[in-house]
Structures are given as structure tokens and as C-alpha cells.
Amino acid sequence: MTGLSTQARSVGAGVAAVHAASVDRDARFPSEAFAALRGERLLGALVPVELGGGGASLFDVASACHALARHCASTGMIYAMHQIQVACLVNHAQASPWHRALLARIADEQLLLASATTEAETGGDIRNSVCAVRAEGERFTLAKNASVISYGDAADVILVTARRTPDSPSSDQVLVAVTKADCRLEKTTGWDTLGMRGTCSDGYRLEAAGELAQVLPLPFADMSAQTMLPVTHIVWSAVWLGIAADAVSRARAYVRAEAKRKPGTTPPSALRLAEATTKLQQMKASVLTAIRQYELACGSPELLTTLSFATAMGTLKVATSEMVLEVVDRAIRTCGLSGYRNDTPYSLGRHLRDAQSAALMIGNDRIMSHTANQLLVQRDGSGPFE
Amino acid sequence: MQRNLTPMDGGASNAGVVAFADPSDDALIEDIRAVLADCGGLAVEPARLAPEDDLYTAGLTSHGCVGLMLGLEERFDVEFPEKLLNRRTFESIAAIRDAVRGLLDGAAA
Ligand SMILES: Cc1cc2nc3c(=O)[nH]c(=O)nc-3n(C[C@H](O)[C@H](O)[C@H](O)COP(=O)(O)OP(=O)(O)OC[C@H]3O[C@@H](n4cnc5c(N)ncnc54)[C@H](O)[C@@H]3O)c2cc1C
């Protein structure tokens, strides 16, 4: 196991687990877990070594997301969302001095990055924007009705999608790195939700002003296809896998306790546990396959922008977001009332509520209709196992 | 092969002059403009776009690319292989022309 994975496991079990119930109950930012992650310098895990970071692989980062989410899904999801933003900077903005300096600061000061893609007018349609970058000389202004920004209050930097210019069509987007000092956030909606309560995904009216150098050099469409889309679906899936894995752990502990009470017999609930374990294994296989596909395509813009790759990543998200619900459901049936109650070591209510967000984070139907459209022209791939 | 090179601009390079001097290139470009008008879903008139203009800046989306590709396959009776199914293939009229030309030449060979 790598250092990152081991460190994340220890923060997960030692800190995130301790505060998970209160983070969920009070819908508050998991500040203790993030203090610990900063203490271990894990916010800079993806930053290249020469810029002071950990130079971690996506495999390692995904395993860290999983390790955290096992104990507190909100902590895992915030860590995952942060890493998606860092990955965009690492893969596409190192040639820009402004962003290179930001990467060094992320590692040095352990800055937390958030994302503002969702807009009140466009919802989960992240490849269209209404707001636009307004350039004036070397500077810009930007105003966005950002209806969901997870941990907007706690973040140090927010990456914002916007149209390139006020005259650009809605699909001609750029990504802008906005620091807290550059922007004013006015809260428009709160986050009193079923699950993922610790992500504090409030809505804001965002008004920013800064240097044009803060706009990432590549069109957002390219970054989205090559990095944001695959990395998002992989690390989100790793988080949901963590939720599922902990549900199965609890179910296993329940069955073992039952078995100890009646030695010599296998409790009937063990059958459901076997079923949950089968689904968990399928889910794990999906995540690991996607990471492998990403690794094989990595560094090749051609491979990363093929339709078959986009389909693989989109369908990963749809599949794992459904599977996590099935695993948690089987785990609850395994534990019976002990899993249904909120006050036992086998409680699975939080897992179920957190898992319900998976299908909604960029709605599965939206992804499926996009995939259906792309399948009209898709061909067999030429890589291994295609 | 030489003919497949994308001109750097409207004729500053030799490759550009050679490519534009080929009359069938002009015909190809007009056909591509017609398909773009029918299937591209652009924010601007394809007739007003120069061969090198960025189609994504003109409003081409991934959804639009799918319609465009089906339209091109129908018009030119070609099939785009997997390796051409990416954003770069459709980034400009000139890029599409090069791709279609490659497919037509490949089919003739
Ligand atoms: C825990 C969590 C954290 C989040 N954090 C952030 C964040 O930090 N930053 C951010 O910008 N956003 C964030 N989001 C928002 C997220 O990215 C999506 O924008 C949001 O979940 C979509 O919300 P919606 O269902 O209201 O909107 P819509 O996307 O408008 O969808 C509404 C419904 O219509 C369906 N639908 C939409 N289009 C189609 C179509 N073409 N075909 C078929 N069905 C369709 C959808 O599947 C859905 O059921 C977060 C969401 C969650 C749950």
C-alpha cells in the first residue's frame, strides 16, 4: 500500500469516523478531518513533486477517497472534489506561470479547491454556461448565479466555468481560477439535504475580479473531456465504493455476531451478506477497470477524447451510482432492524442517505441520454479488451 | 499525402497554396458547409466561416458533432473510423476537409 493510502486510512479511522455523526447531524464542514488531512499534507497529493506536492497517481488518490469515505462520505467526497480541480491544473495549466504558482501554493499552504460549474439556469448541464468572462485590459470580471458550490465557505480557491466572452455561444467555455481574495460570495440557498450533509453545498451569487492570466489556457471542452470527466467519475465512484464497503463491513460484523451466538450454524442472513459482497466486488471491478483505462489513455489527448473513452467513463458513473444503492440495500436486509435503527453499531441510515446523492450528481438520465446520442456514431475500439 | 496537410493560414505557406489551388478542395468545402448548415446546430451561418475558423467557438457541441458526422457520412458515403472520432477532427472546416479527403482517398486506394 502506498503512503497516501495508508495516511488516508489513518485519518479516516482516527478522525473522520469520530466526527462523522455530528458532521451529518449538524450538516457542518468536517473541519477536524480536513485539519488532519492538512497536517499530513494530503491536499497537495496530486501536485507534482517539483512543485512541492506528493506527485500521486490517480489510483492512489482514488484509494484515498475510498479510505476516507468508508468512515465519512462527506469527507471523502470533499477530498475527491478538491482533487478533481487540482487534476485540471496539473494536467492543463502547468505551462501558465500564474497556475504553476498556484499549484506550488496548494502544496505549500494546503489550499482547498472547490468547483462552480452548476448554474441556476443550466443545472447539471456543465458543458453550457450563461455567465461570461468580461475582459478589460489585463483584467476580468465575472458574475455567476452558482446554485451549488460544495464547501464554498471553507474553500480557498474556486474553479468557475463561464463563457469565454460575453459574445460567445453557451458551449464555448473557459475555466477560471478565482481565489477567495478575488471574489465576493453571497449565499442564496442553504444545504439541508437527505445526505452528503457535510459537503455544505450551498448556493451563492459569485462575483469575481482578477487578472486574465487566471483563465486556464485550454478551452474547457478539452479539459472536461481529457481530465474533468474521467477523473470526476473515477473519484466519485471511489467514494461511493467506500460507502458500499463500509456497509458490507457492518453487515459482516452483524452476521459474525449472530454466528457467535449460535455456534455451529451459519445464520440465514449470511446469504444476503454474500449477495452484498458479490455486488461490492462488481462495483470494485468497475472502478479499477476505469482507472486502468484512464492510465492506458493518459498523456494521449487523442485517446482521452475518443467517444469510446467518454462512454466508458460516463457509464462508470451511472453503473456505480446504482450499484452503491443495491449494496447498501442488501446490507440493510442482512442486518435487519439492527441496520435500520440509528443507534446500533450496524446502523446503515447514513450510508443509505449519502448513497442517494450518487444518481443525482449530474443526473444519471442526463448522462444516459448523452451516451445514447453518442452511441449513434460510436465504433468498436482498438485497444485491449475492446 | 502532401495534399492532406492543413494549410497554416490563407496561403502564406506553400502547402496552403497547393491545397487551395486544388479545385476539388473548394467543392469539398462547399459540401461541408452545406452539411454544417443542415446538421451542425451552429450559432453562426456556416457560409460566413473561413476554413480555418474554430467551429467550437462558433457553437459546435459534442451533440452537434454527432449530427454533423452522420451528415458527412451520408453525403460523402464514407465511414469515420474510431480514431477520427474526437474533437480535433471537427474543429474547423479545413480539418473536416482533410479527414474526408483522407477517407475518400483511402476508399479509392
Ligand atoms: C453532493 C453534491 C455536491 C455537489 N457539489 C457541486 C459543486 O461543488 N459544484 C457544482 O457546480 N455543482 C455541484 N453539485 C451539483 C451537481 O453537479 C449537479 O449540477 C446537480 O446535481 C444537478 O441538479 P438537478 O438535478 O437539480 O438539475 P438538472 O441537471 O437540471 O436535472 C434535473 C433532472 O432532469 C434530468 N435531466 C436533465 N437533462 C436531461 C436529459 N438531457 N435527458 C434526460 N434527463 C435529463 C436529470 O437526470 C434530473 O433528474 C453537487 C450535487 C450534489 C448532489
Tab-separated table of N, CA and C in Angstrom, chain A residues 144-292:
chain	number	residue	atom	x	y	z
A	144	LYS	N	-21.603	35.002	-11.408
A	144	LYS	CA	-22.268	33.732	-11.677
A	144	LYS	C	-23.310	33.429	-10.614
A	145	ASN	N	-24.465	32.975	-11.070
A	145	ASN	CA	-25.507	32.523	-10.171
A	145	ASN	C	-25.253	31.033	-9.900
A	146	ALA	N	-24.288	30.781	-9.016
A	146	ALA	CA	-23.797	29.419	-8.784
A	146	ALA	C	-24.697	28.746	-7.753
A	147	SER	N	-25.608	27.888	-8.227
A	147	SER	CA	-26.641	27.380	-7.324
A	147	SER	C	-26.157	26.264	-6.404
A	148	VAL	N	-24.994	25.676	-6.703
A	148	VAL	CA	-24.398	24.684	-5.791
A	148	VAL	C	-22.885	24.845	-5.813
A	149	ILE	N	-22.289	25.236	-4.686
A	149	ILE	CA	-20.819	25.161	-4.557
A	149	ILE	C	-20.549	24.442	-3.240
A	150	SER	N	-20.125	23.184	-3.346
A	150	SER	CA	-19.820	22.438	-2.125
A	150	SER	C	-18.710	23.153	-1.356
A	151	TYR	N	-18.810	23.147	-0.037
A	151	TYR	CA	-17.870	23.781	0.899
A	151	TYR	C	-17.370	25.138	0.407
A	152	GLY	N	-18.279	25.915	-0.215
A	152	GLY	CA	-17.911	27.245	-0.711
A	152	GLY	C	-17.321	28.120	0.383
A	153	ASP	N	-17.854	28.017	1.606
A	153	ASP	CA	-17.345	28.850	2.701
A	153	ASP	C	-15.924	28.450	3.088
A	154	ALA	N	-15.631	27.159	3.066
A	154	ALA	CA	-14.341	26.669	3.565
A	154	ALA	C	-13.244	26.706	2.501
A	155	ALA	N	-13.632	26.833	1.228
A	155	ALA	CA	-12.638	26.743	0.144
A	155	ALA	C	-11.748	27.980	0.081
A	156	ASP	N	-10.513	27.774	-0.398
A	156	ASP	CA	-9.568	28.878	-0.591
A	156	ASP	C	-9.584	29.369	-2.032
A	157	VAL	N	-9.893	28.461	-2.954
A	157	VAL	CA	-9.892	28.781	-4.383
A	157	VAL	C	-11.104	28.091	-5.002
A	158	ILE	N	-11.752	28.760	-5.967
A	158	ILE	CA	-12.888	28.137	-6.658
A	158	ILE	C	-12.608	28.166	-8.159
A	159	LEU	N	-12.754	27.020	-8.831
A	159	LEU	CA	-12.627	26.993	-10.287
A	159	LEU	C	-14.031	27.144	-10.873
A	160	VAL	N	-14.193	28.174	-11.695
A	160	VAL	CA	-15.514	28.570	-12.178
A	160	VAL	C	-15.577	28.405	-13.698
A	161	THR	N	-16.641	27.763	-14.209
A	161	THR	CA	-16.836	27.719	-15.661
A	161	THR	C	-17.641	28.949	-16.085
A	162	ALA	N	-17.308	29.446	-17.283
A	162	ALA	CA	-18.019	30.609	-17.821
A	162	ALA	C	-17.804	30.638	-19.325
A	163	ARG	N	-18.685	31.373	-20.047
A	163	ARG	CA	-18.437	31.574	-21.472
A	163	ARG	C	-17.159	32.389	-21.636
A	164	ARG	N	-16.439	32.130	-22.723
A	164	ARG	CA	-15.157	32.781	-22.961
A	164	ARG	C	-15.297	34.307	-22.999
A	165	THR	N	-16.320	34.802	-23.695
A	165	THR	CA	-16.581	36.249	-23.789
A	165	THR	C	-18.093	36.446	-23.717
A	166	PRO	N	-18.540	37.676	-23.490
A	166	PRO	CA	-19.996	37.910	-23.461
A	166	PRO	C	-20.666	37.603	-24.803
A	167	ASP	N	-19.887	37.528	-25.910
A	167	ASP	CA	-20.464	37.231	-27.224
A	167	ASP	C	-20.393	35.749	-27.584
A	168	SER	N	-19.725	34.924	-26.758
A	168	SER	CA	-19.516	33.510	-27.106
A	168	SER	C	-20.798	32.709	-26.956
A	169	PRO	N	-20.956	31.651	-27.795
A	169	PRO	CA	-22.085	30.745	-27.568
A	169	PRO	C	-21.937	30.025	-26.229
A	170	SER	N	-23.038	29.486	-25.715
A	170	SER	CA	-23.031	28.925	-24.355
A	170	SER	C	-22.057	27.764	-24.196
A	171	SER	N	-21.710	27.083	-25.301
A	171	SER	CA	-20.829	25.921	-25.204
A	171	SER	C	-19.349	26.284	-25.307
A	172	ASP	N	-19.039	27.542	-25.628
A	172	ASP	CA	-17.624	27.959	-25.754
A	172	ASP	C	-17.153	28.489	-24.403
A	173	GLN	N	-16.719	27.524	-23.557
A	173	GLN	CA	-16.442	27.864	-22.159
A	173	GLN	C	-14.954	27.865	-21.815
A	174	VAL	N	-14.642	28.593	-20.739
A	174	VAL	CA	-13.308	28.534	-20.145
A	174	VAL	C	-13.466	28.210	-18.657
A	175	LEU	N	-12.342	27.881	-18.019
A	175	LEU	CA	-12.324	27.621	-16.581
A	175	LEU	C	-11.430	28.694	-15.957
A	176	VAL	N	-11.926	29.345	-14.909
A	176	VAL	CA	-11.192	30.443	-14.283
A	176	VAL	C	-10.899	30.083	-12.829
A	177	ALA	N	-9.641	30.244	-12.417
A	177	ALA	CA	-9.280	30.005	-11.019
A	177	ALA	C	-9.439	31.314	-10.251
A	178	VAL	N	-10.349	31.297	-9.284
A	178	VAL	CA	-10.668	32.506	-8.526
A	178	VAL	C	-10.287	32.263	-7.063
A	179	THR	N	-9.451	33.113	-6.497
A	179	THR	CA	-9.102	32.934	-5.086
A	179	THR	C	-10.144	33.651	-4.221
A	180	LYS	N	-10.168	33.289	-2.942
A	180	LYS	CA	-11.133	33.921	-2.033
A	180	LYS	C	-10.961	35.431	-2.026
A	181	ALA	N	-9.706	35.891	-2.149
A	181	ALA	CA	-9.452	37.330	-2.136
A	181	ALA	C	-10.029	38.016	-3.376
A	182	ASP	N	-10.198	37.250	-4.473
A	182	ASP	CA	-10.704	37.835	-5.725
A	182	ASP	C	-12.217	37.917	-5.768
A	183	CYS	N	-12.906	37.283	-4.804
A	183	CYS	CA	-14.355	37.188	-5.024
A	183	CYS	C	-15.197	37.499	-3.804
A	184	ARG	N	-16.444	37.816	-4.111
A	184	ARG	CA	-17.453	38.068	-3.095
A	184	ARG	C	-18.512	36.992	-3.263
A	185	LEU	N	-18.836	36.288	-2.177
A	185	LEU	CA	-19.835	35.222	-2.241
A	185	LEU	C	-21.037	35.620	-1.392
A	186	GLU	N	-22.181	35.684	-2.050
A	186	GLU	CA	-23.405	35.999	-1.307
A	186	GLU	C	-24.272	34.750	-1.317
A	187	LYS	N	-24.578	34.224	-0.138
A	187	LYS	CA	-25.294	32.949	-0.061
A	187	LYS	C	-26.748	33.109	-0.524
A	188	THR	N	-27.184	32.225	-1.418
A	188	THR	CA	-28.558	32.312	-1.923
A	188	THR	C	-29.426	31.153	-1.433
A	189	THR	N	-28.805	29.955	-1.248
A	189	THR	CA	-29.562	28.811	-0.723
A	189	THR	C	-28.705	28.044	0.274
A	190	GLY	N	-29.355	27.351	1.182
A	190	GLY	CA	-28.645	26.534	2.165
A	190	GLY	C	-28.558	25.092	1.687
A	191	TRP	N	-28.142	24.184	2.563
A	191	TRP	CA	-27.947	22.772	2.202
A	191	TRP	C	-28.490	21.886	3.308
A	192	ASP	N	-29.824	21.842	3.421
A	192	ASP	CA	-30.455	20.948	4.386
A	192	ASP	C	-30.995	19.779	3.576
A	193	THR	N	-30.179	18.734	3.411
A	193	THR	CA	-30.479	17.659	2.470
A	193	THR	C	-30.609	16.317	3.163
A	194	LEU	N	-31.014	15.327	2.373
A	194	LEU	CA	-31.139	13.962	2.863
A	194	LEU	C	-29.768	13.422	3.293
A	195	GLY	N	-28.777	13.567	2.421
A	195	GLY	CA	-27.449	13.029	2.734
A	195	GLY	C	-26.340	13.934	2.230
A	196	MET	N	-25.112	13.449	2.319
A	196	MET	CA	-23.932	14.234	1.952
A	196	MET	C	-24.012	15.620	2.601
A	197	ARG	N	-24.468	15.611	3.842
A	197	ARG	CA	-24.785	16.875	4.508
A	197	ARG	C	-23.538	17.673	4.842
A	198	GLY	N	-22.427	16.964	5.086
A	198	GLY	CA	-21.190	17.646	5.436
A	198	GLY	C	-20.526	18.352	4.265
A	199	THR	N	-21.010	18.111	3.037
A	199	THR	CA	-20.398	18.807	1.897
A	199	THR	C	-20.793	20.279	1.870
A	200	CYS	N	-21.802	20.648	2.661
A	200	CYS	CA	-22.223	22.056	2.758
A	200	CYS	C	-22.294	22.697	1.374
A	201	SER	N	-23.133	22.101	0.506
A	201	SER	CA	-23.163	22.536	-0.894
A	201	SER	C	-24.168	23.671	-1.097
A	202	ASP	N	-23.868	24.798	-0.468
A	202	ASP	CA	-24.757	25.962	-0.530
A	202	ASP	C	-24.776	26.580	-1.924
A	203	GLY	N	-25.784	27.416	-2.178
A	203	GLY	CA	-25.842	28.193	-3.411
A	203	GLY	C	-25.336	29.598	-3.145
A	204	TYR	N	-24.696	30.182	-4.153
A	204	TYR	CA	-24.115	31.513	-3.972
A	204	TYR	C	-24.308	32.353	-5.226
A	205	ARG	N	-24.341	33.642	-5.034
A	205	ARG	CA	-24.106	34.575	-6.123
A	205	ARG	C	-22.624	34.923	-6.009
A	206	LEU	N	-21.870	34.560	-7.066
A	206	LEU	CA	-20.417	34.733	-7.036
A	206	LEU	C	-20.031	35.920	-7.912
A	207	GLU	N	-19.302	36.858	-7.346
A	207	GLU	CA	-18.794	37.990	-8.138
A	207	GLU	C	-17.292	38.032	-7.972
A	208	ALA	N	-16.583	37.923	-9.115
A	208	ALA	CA	-15.129	37.847	-9.048
A	208	ALA	C	-14.491	38.890	-9.952
A	209	ALA	N	-13.279	39.305	-9.575
A	209	ALA	CA	-12.478	40.195	-10.413
A	209	ALA	C	-11.035	39.757	-10.247
A	210	GLY	N	-10.275	39.747	-11.341
A	210	GLY	CA	-8.880	39.321	-11.227
A	210	GLY	C	-8.128	39.569	-12.505
A	211	GLU	N	-6.981	38.883	-12.628
A	211	GLU	CA	-6.156	39.027	-13.831
A	211	GLU	C	-6.599	38.008	-14.873
A	212	LEU	N	-6.518	38.392	-16.151
A	212	LEU	CA	-6.887	37.448	-17.217
A	212	LEU	C	-6.011	36.203	-17.183
A	213	ALA	N	-4.812	36.331	-16.604
A	213	ALA	CA	-3.902	35.185	-16.507
A	213	ALA	C	-4.499	34.054	-15.675
A	214	GLN	N	-5.560	34.345	-14.914
A	214	GLN	CA	-6.184	33.316	-14.085
A	214	GLN	C	-7.087	32.374	-14.888
A	215	VAL	N	-7.397	32.764	-16.140
A	215	VAL	CA	-8.194	31.907	-17.015
A	215	VAL	C	-7.287	30.780	-17.507
A	216	LEU	N	-7.714	29.526	-17.329
A	216	LEU	CA	-6.863	28.417	-17.779
A	216	LEU	C	-6.715	28.456	-19.298
A	217	PRO	N	-5.508	28.133	-19.803
A	217	PRO	CA	-5.223	28.356	-21.228
A	217	PRO	C	-6.049	27.493	-22.186
A	218	LEU	N	-6.379	26.276	-21.821
A	218	LEU	CA	-7.074	25.371	-22.753
A	218	LEU	C	-8.593	25.614	-22.687
A	219	PRO	N	-9.319	25.439	-23.821
A	219	PRO	CA	-10.783	25.533	-23.738
A	219	PRO	C	-11.308	24.514	-22.719
A	220	PHE	N	-12.388	24.883	-22.009
A	220	PHE	CA	-12.930	23.975	-21.001
A	220	PHE	C	-13.337	22.639	-21.622
A	221	ALA	N	-13.841	22.680	-22.863
A	221	ALA	CA	-14.288	21.441	-23.519
A	221	ALA	C	-13.171	20.401	-23.533
A	222	ASP	N	-11.952	20.832	-23.830
A	222	ASP	CA	-10.828	19.891	-23.883
A	222	ASP	C	-10.484	19.368	-22.488
A	223	MET	N	-10.453	20.295	-21.513
A	223	MET	CA	-10.128	19.855	-20.148
A	223	MET	C	-11.207	18.937	-19.613
A	224	SER	N	-12.435	19.259	-19.963
A	224	SER	CA	-13.558	18.451	-19.497
A	224	SER	C	-13.414	17.019	-20.013
A	225	ALA	N	-13.168	16.891	-21.321
A	225	ALA	CA	-13.086	15.550	-21.917
A	225	ALA	C	-11.866	14.786	-21.409
A	226	GLN	N	-10.712	15.481	-21.327
A	226	GLN	CA	-9.464	14.772	-21.034
A	226	GLN	C	-9.231	14.536	-19.548
A	227	THR	N	-9.732	15.429	-18.708
A	227	THR	CA	-9.429	15.301	-17.287
A	227	THR	C	-10.661	15.357	-16.393
A	228	MET	N	-11.452	16.427	-16.495
A	228	MET	CA	-12.510	16.596	-15.506
A	228	MET	C	-13.504	15.435	-15.543
A	229	LEU	N	-13.940	15.055	-16.739
A	229	LEU	CA	-14.931	13.984	-16.831
A	229	LEU	C	-14.381	12.648	-16.310
A	230	PRO	N	-13.253	12.157	-16.832
A	230	PRO	CA	-12.784	10.864	-16.316
A	230	PRO	C	-12.411	10.904	-14.837
A	231	VAL	N	-11.698	11.949	-14.405
A	231	VAL	CA	-11.254	11.986	-13.010
A	231	VAL	C	-12.462	12.089	-12.080
A	232	THR	N	-13.436	12.912	-12.459
A	232	THR	CA	-14.644	13.054	-11.637
A	232	THR	C	-15.333	11.710	-11.459
A	233	HIS	N	-15.590	11.037	-12.556
A	233	HIS	CA	-16.353	9.794	-12.435
A	233	HIS	C	-15.564	8.725	-11.686
A	234	ILE	N	-14.248	8.731	-11.827
A	234	ILE	CA	-13.433	7.746	-11.105
A	234	ILE	C	-13.399	8.056	-9.607
A	235	VAL	N	-13.139	9.302	-9.224
A	235	VAL	CA	-13.029	9.556	-7.774
A	235	VAL	C	-14.408	9.555	-7.101
A	236	TRP	N	-15.436	10.011	-7.787
A	236	TRP	CA	-16.787	9.892	-7.204
A	236	TRP	C	-17.106	8.417	-6.973
A	237	SER	N	-16.837	7.594	-7.989
A	237	SER	CA	-17.130	6.164	-7.864
A	237	SER	C	-16.346	5.551	-6.711
A	238	ALA	N	-15.101	6.029	-6.514
A	238	ALA	CA	-14.288	5.519	-5.408
A	238	ALA	C	-14.937	5.880	-4.070
A	239	VAL	N	-15.523	7.074	-3.988
A	239	VAL	CA	-16.225	7.488	-2.765
A	239	VAL	C	-17.428	6.576	-2.525
A	240	TRP	N	-18.215	6.354	-3.565
A	240	TRP	CA	-19.409	5.504	-3.398
A	240	TRP	C	-19.006	4.068	-3.062
A	241	LEU	N	-17.883	3.623	-3.624
A	241	LEU	CA	-17.374	2.298	-3.286
A	241	LEU	C	-17.022	2.237	-1.802
A	242	GLY	N	-16.494	3.342	-1.271
A	242	GLY	CA	-16.178	3.412	0.164
A	242	GLY	C	-17.427	3.286	1.015
A	243	ILE	N	-18.508	3.965	0.590
A	243	ILE	CA	-19.783	3.852	1.325
A	243	ILE	C	-20.248	2.390	1.305
A	244	ALA	N	-20.196	1.793	0.120
A	244	ALA	CA	-20.656	0.411	-0.036
A	244	ALA	C	-19.791	-0.540	0.792
A	245	ALA	N	-18.474	-0.312	0.775
A	245	ALA	CA	-17.558	-1.200	1.502
A	245	ALA	C	-17.840	-1.151	2.999
A	246	ASP	N	-18.118	0.063	3.516
A	246	ASP	CA	-18.390	0.140	4.952
A	246	ASP	C	-19.733	-0.510	5.292
A	247	ALA	N	-20.702	-0.384	4.381
A	247	ALA	CA	-21.995	-1.037	4.624
A	247	ALA	C	-21.795	-2.555	4.716
A	248	VAL	N	-20.977	-3.092	3.825
A	248	VAL	CA	-20.718	-4.534	3.837
A	248	VAL	C	-19.935	-4.928	5.099
A	249	SER	N	-18.994	-4.076	5.517
A	249	SER	CA	-18.252	-4.369	6.759
A	249	SER	C	-19.209	-4.488	7.940
A	250	ARG	N	-20.155	-3.533	7.998
A	250	ARG	CA	-21.106	-3.572	9.111
A	250	ARG	C	-21.978	-4.820	9.048
A	251	ALA	N	-22.392	-5.171	7.829
A	251	ALA	CA	-23.222	-6.369	7.669
A	251	ALA	C	-22.434	-7.617	8.070
A	252	ARG	N	-21.156	-7.634	7.701
A	252	ARG	CA	-20.322	-8.787	8.046
A	252	ARG	C	-20.165	-8.897	9.562
A	253	ALA	N	-19.963	-7.756	10.203
A	253	ALA	CA	-19.824	-7.765	11.666
A	253	ALA	C	-21.113	-8.272	12.309
A	254	TYR	N	-22.252	-7.867	11.745
A	254	TYR	CA	-23.546	-8.308	12.280
A	254	TYR	C	-23.686	-9.834	12.164
A	255	VAL	N	-23.366	-10.358	10.986
A	255	VAL	CA	-23.506	-11.796	10.754
A	255	VAL	C	-22.550	-12.578	11.659
A	256	ARG	N	-21.349	-12.052	11.834
A	256	ARG	CA	-20.383	-12.738	12.697
A	256	ARG	C	-20.899	-12.796	14.134
A	257	ALA	N	-21.466	-11.667	14.594
A	257	ALA	CA	-22.006	-11.641	15.963
A	257	ALA	C	-23.139	-12.667	16.107
A	258	GLU	N	-23.968	-12.757	15.080
A	258	GLU	CA	-25.048	-13.750	15.083
A	258	GLU	C	-24.486	-15.172	15.164
A	259	ALA	N	-23.453	-15.408	14.355
A	259	ALA	CA	-22.857	-16.745	14.299
A	259	ALA	C	-22.263	-17.137	15.656
A	260	LYS	N	-21.705	-16.149	16.337
A	260	LYS	CA	-21.104	-16.442	17.644
A	260	LYS	C	-22.161	-16.794	18.673
A	261	ARG	N	-23.340	-16.232	18.496
A	261	ARG	CA	-24.406	-16.544	19.466
A	261	ARG	C	-24.927	-17.968	19.283
A	262	LYS	N	-24.853	-18.470	18.021
A	262	LYS	CA	-25.313	-19.857	17.773
A	262	LYS	C	-24.212	-20.624	17.051
A	263	PRO	N	-23.171	-21.008	17.778
A	263	PRO	CA	-22.027	-21.662	17.128
A	263	PRO	C	-22.459	-22.932	16.392
A	264	GLY	N	-21.801	-23.194	15.284
A	264	GLY	CA	-22.091	-24.421	14.541
A	264	GLY	C	-23.107	-24.234	13.428
A	265	THR	N	-23.806	-23.089	13.397
A	265	THR	CA	-24.764	-22.849	12.308
A	265	THR	C	-24.386	-21.553	11.584
A	266	THR	N	-24.688	-21.532	10.278
A	266	THR	CA	-24.497	-20.294	9.517
A	266	THR	C	-25.797	-19.505	9.573
A	267	PRO	N	-25.780	-18.276	10.093
A	267	PRO	CA	-27.038	-17.516	10.196
A	267	PRO	C	-27.661	-17.317	8.816
A	268	PRO	N	-28.990	-17.389	8.728
A	268	PRO	CA	-29.646	-17.210	7.425
A	268	PRO	C	-29.281	-15.878	6.768
A	269	SER	N	-29.015	-14.842	7.555
A	269	SER	CA	-28.690	-13.531	6.990
A	269	SER	C	-27.373	-13.537	6.202
A	270	ALA	N	-26.567	-14.601	6.419
A	270	ALA	CA	-25.273	-14.684	5.715
A	270	ALA	C	-25.460	-14.747	4.203
A	271	LEU	N	-26.622	-15.248	3.784
A	271	LEU	CA	-26.891	-15.342	2.351
A	271	LEU	C	-26.984	-13.950	1.727
A	272	ARG	N	-27.655	-13.041	2.407
A	272	ARG	CA	-27.765	-11.664	1.925
A	272	ARG	C	-26.392	-10.986	1.933
A	273	LEU	N	-25.598	-11.335	2.947
A	273	LEU	CA	-24.246	-10.781	3.015
A	273	LEU	C	-23.435	-11.221	1.802
A	274	ALA	N	-23.605	-12.498	1.431
A	274	ALA	CA	-22.882	-12.996	0.257
A	274	ALA	C	-23.320	-12.229	-0.994
A	275	GLU	N	-24.614	-11.932	-1.050
A	275	GLU	CA	-25.144	-11.179	-2.185
A	275	GLU	C	-24.556	-9.758	-2.209
A	276	ALA	N	-24.543	-9.108	-1.047
A	276	ALA	CA	-23.976	-7.756	-0.955
A	276	ALA	C	-22.508	-7.772	-1.362
A	277	THR	N	-21.791	-8.824	-0.936
A	277	THR	CA	-20.366	-8.928	-1.232
A	277	THR	C	-20.135	-9.112	-2.733
A	278	THR	N	-21.014	-9.877	-3.376
A	278	THR	CA	-20.911	-10.076	-4.827
A	278	THR	C	-21.051	-8.749	-5.552
A	279	LYS	N	-22.035	-7.956	-5.146
A	279	LYS	CA	-22.261	-6.664	-5.801
A	279	LYS	C	-21.124	-5.692	-5.509
A	280	LEU	N	-20.598	-5.766	-4.291
A	280	LEU	CA	-19.473	-4.900	-3.946
A	280	LEU	C	-18.271	-5.211	-4.844
A	281	GLN	N	-18.060	-6.497	-5.069
A	281	GLN	CA	-16.936	-6.911	-5.901
A	281	GLN	C	-17.115	-6.421	-7.349
A	282	GLN	N	-18.338	-6.486	-7.854
A	282	GLN	CA	-18.615	-5.971	-9.207
A	282	GLN	C	-18.312	-4.484	-9.280
A	283	MET	N	-18.715	-3.788	-8.228
A	283	MET	CA	-18.521	-2.343	-8.198
A	283	MET	C	-17.031	-2.016	-8.188
A	284	LYS	N	-16.297	-2.754	-7.366
A	284	LYS	CA	-14.850	-2.542	-7.278
A	284	LYS	C	-14.207	-2.802	-8.635
A	285	ALA	N	-14.655	-3.854	-9.306
A	285	ALA	CA	-14.102	-4.181	-10.620
A	285	ALA	C	-14.349	-3.037	-11.609
A	286	SER	N	-15.537	-2.425	-11.531
A	286	SER	CA	-15.847	-1.312	-12.432
A	286	SER	C	-14.889	-0.142	-12.202
A	287	VAL	N	-14.647	0.166	-10.931
A	287	VAL	CA	-13.784	1.305	-10.616
A	287	VAL	C	-12.346	1.019	-11.062
A	288	LEU	N	-11.860	-0.171	-10.740
A	288	LEU	CA	-10.469	-0.498	-11.091
A	288	LEU	C	-10.278	-0.564	-12.601
A	289	THR	N	-11.271	-1.060	-13.319
A	289	THR	CA	-11.189	-1.106	-14.776
A	289	THR	C	-11.087	0.303	-15.344
A	290	ALA	N	-11.911	1.208	-14.805
A	290	ALA	CA	-11.905	2.579	-15.314
A	290	ALA	C	-10.560	3.255	-15.037
A	291	ILE	N	-9.990	2.994	-13.869
A	291	ILE	CA	-8.683	3.583	-13.562
A	291	ILE	C	-7.648	3.059	-14.563
A	292	ARG	N	-7.725	1.770	-14.843
A	292	ARG	CA	-6.782	1.168	-15.799
A	292	ARG	C	-6.966	1.788	-17.190
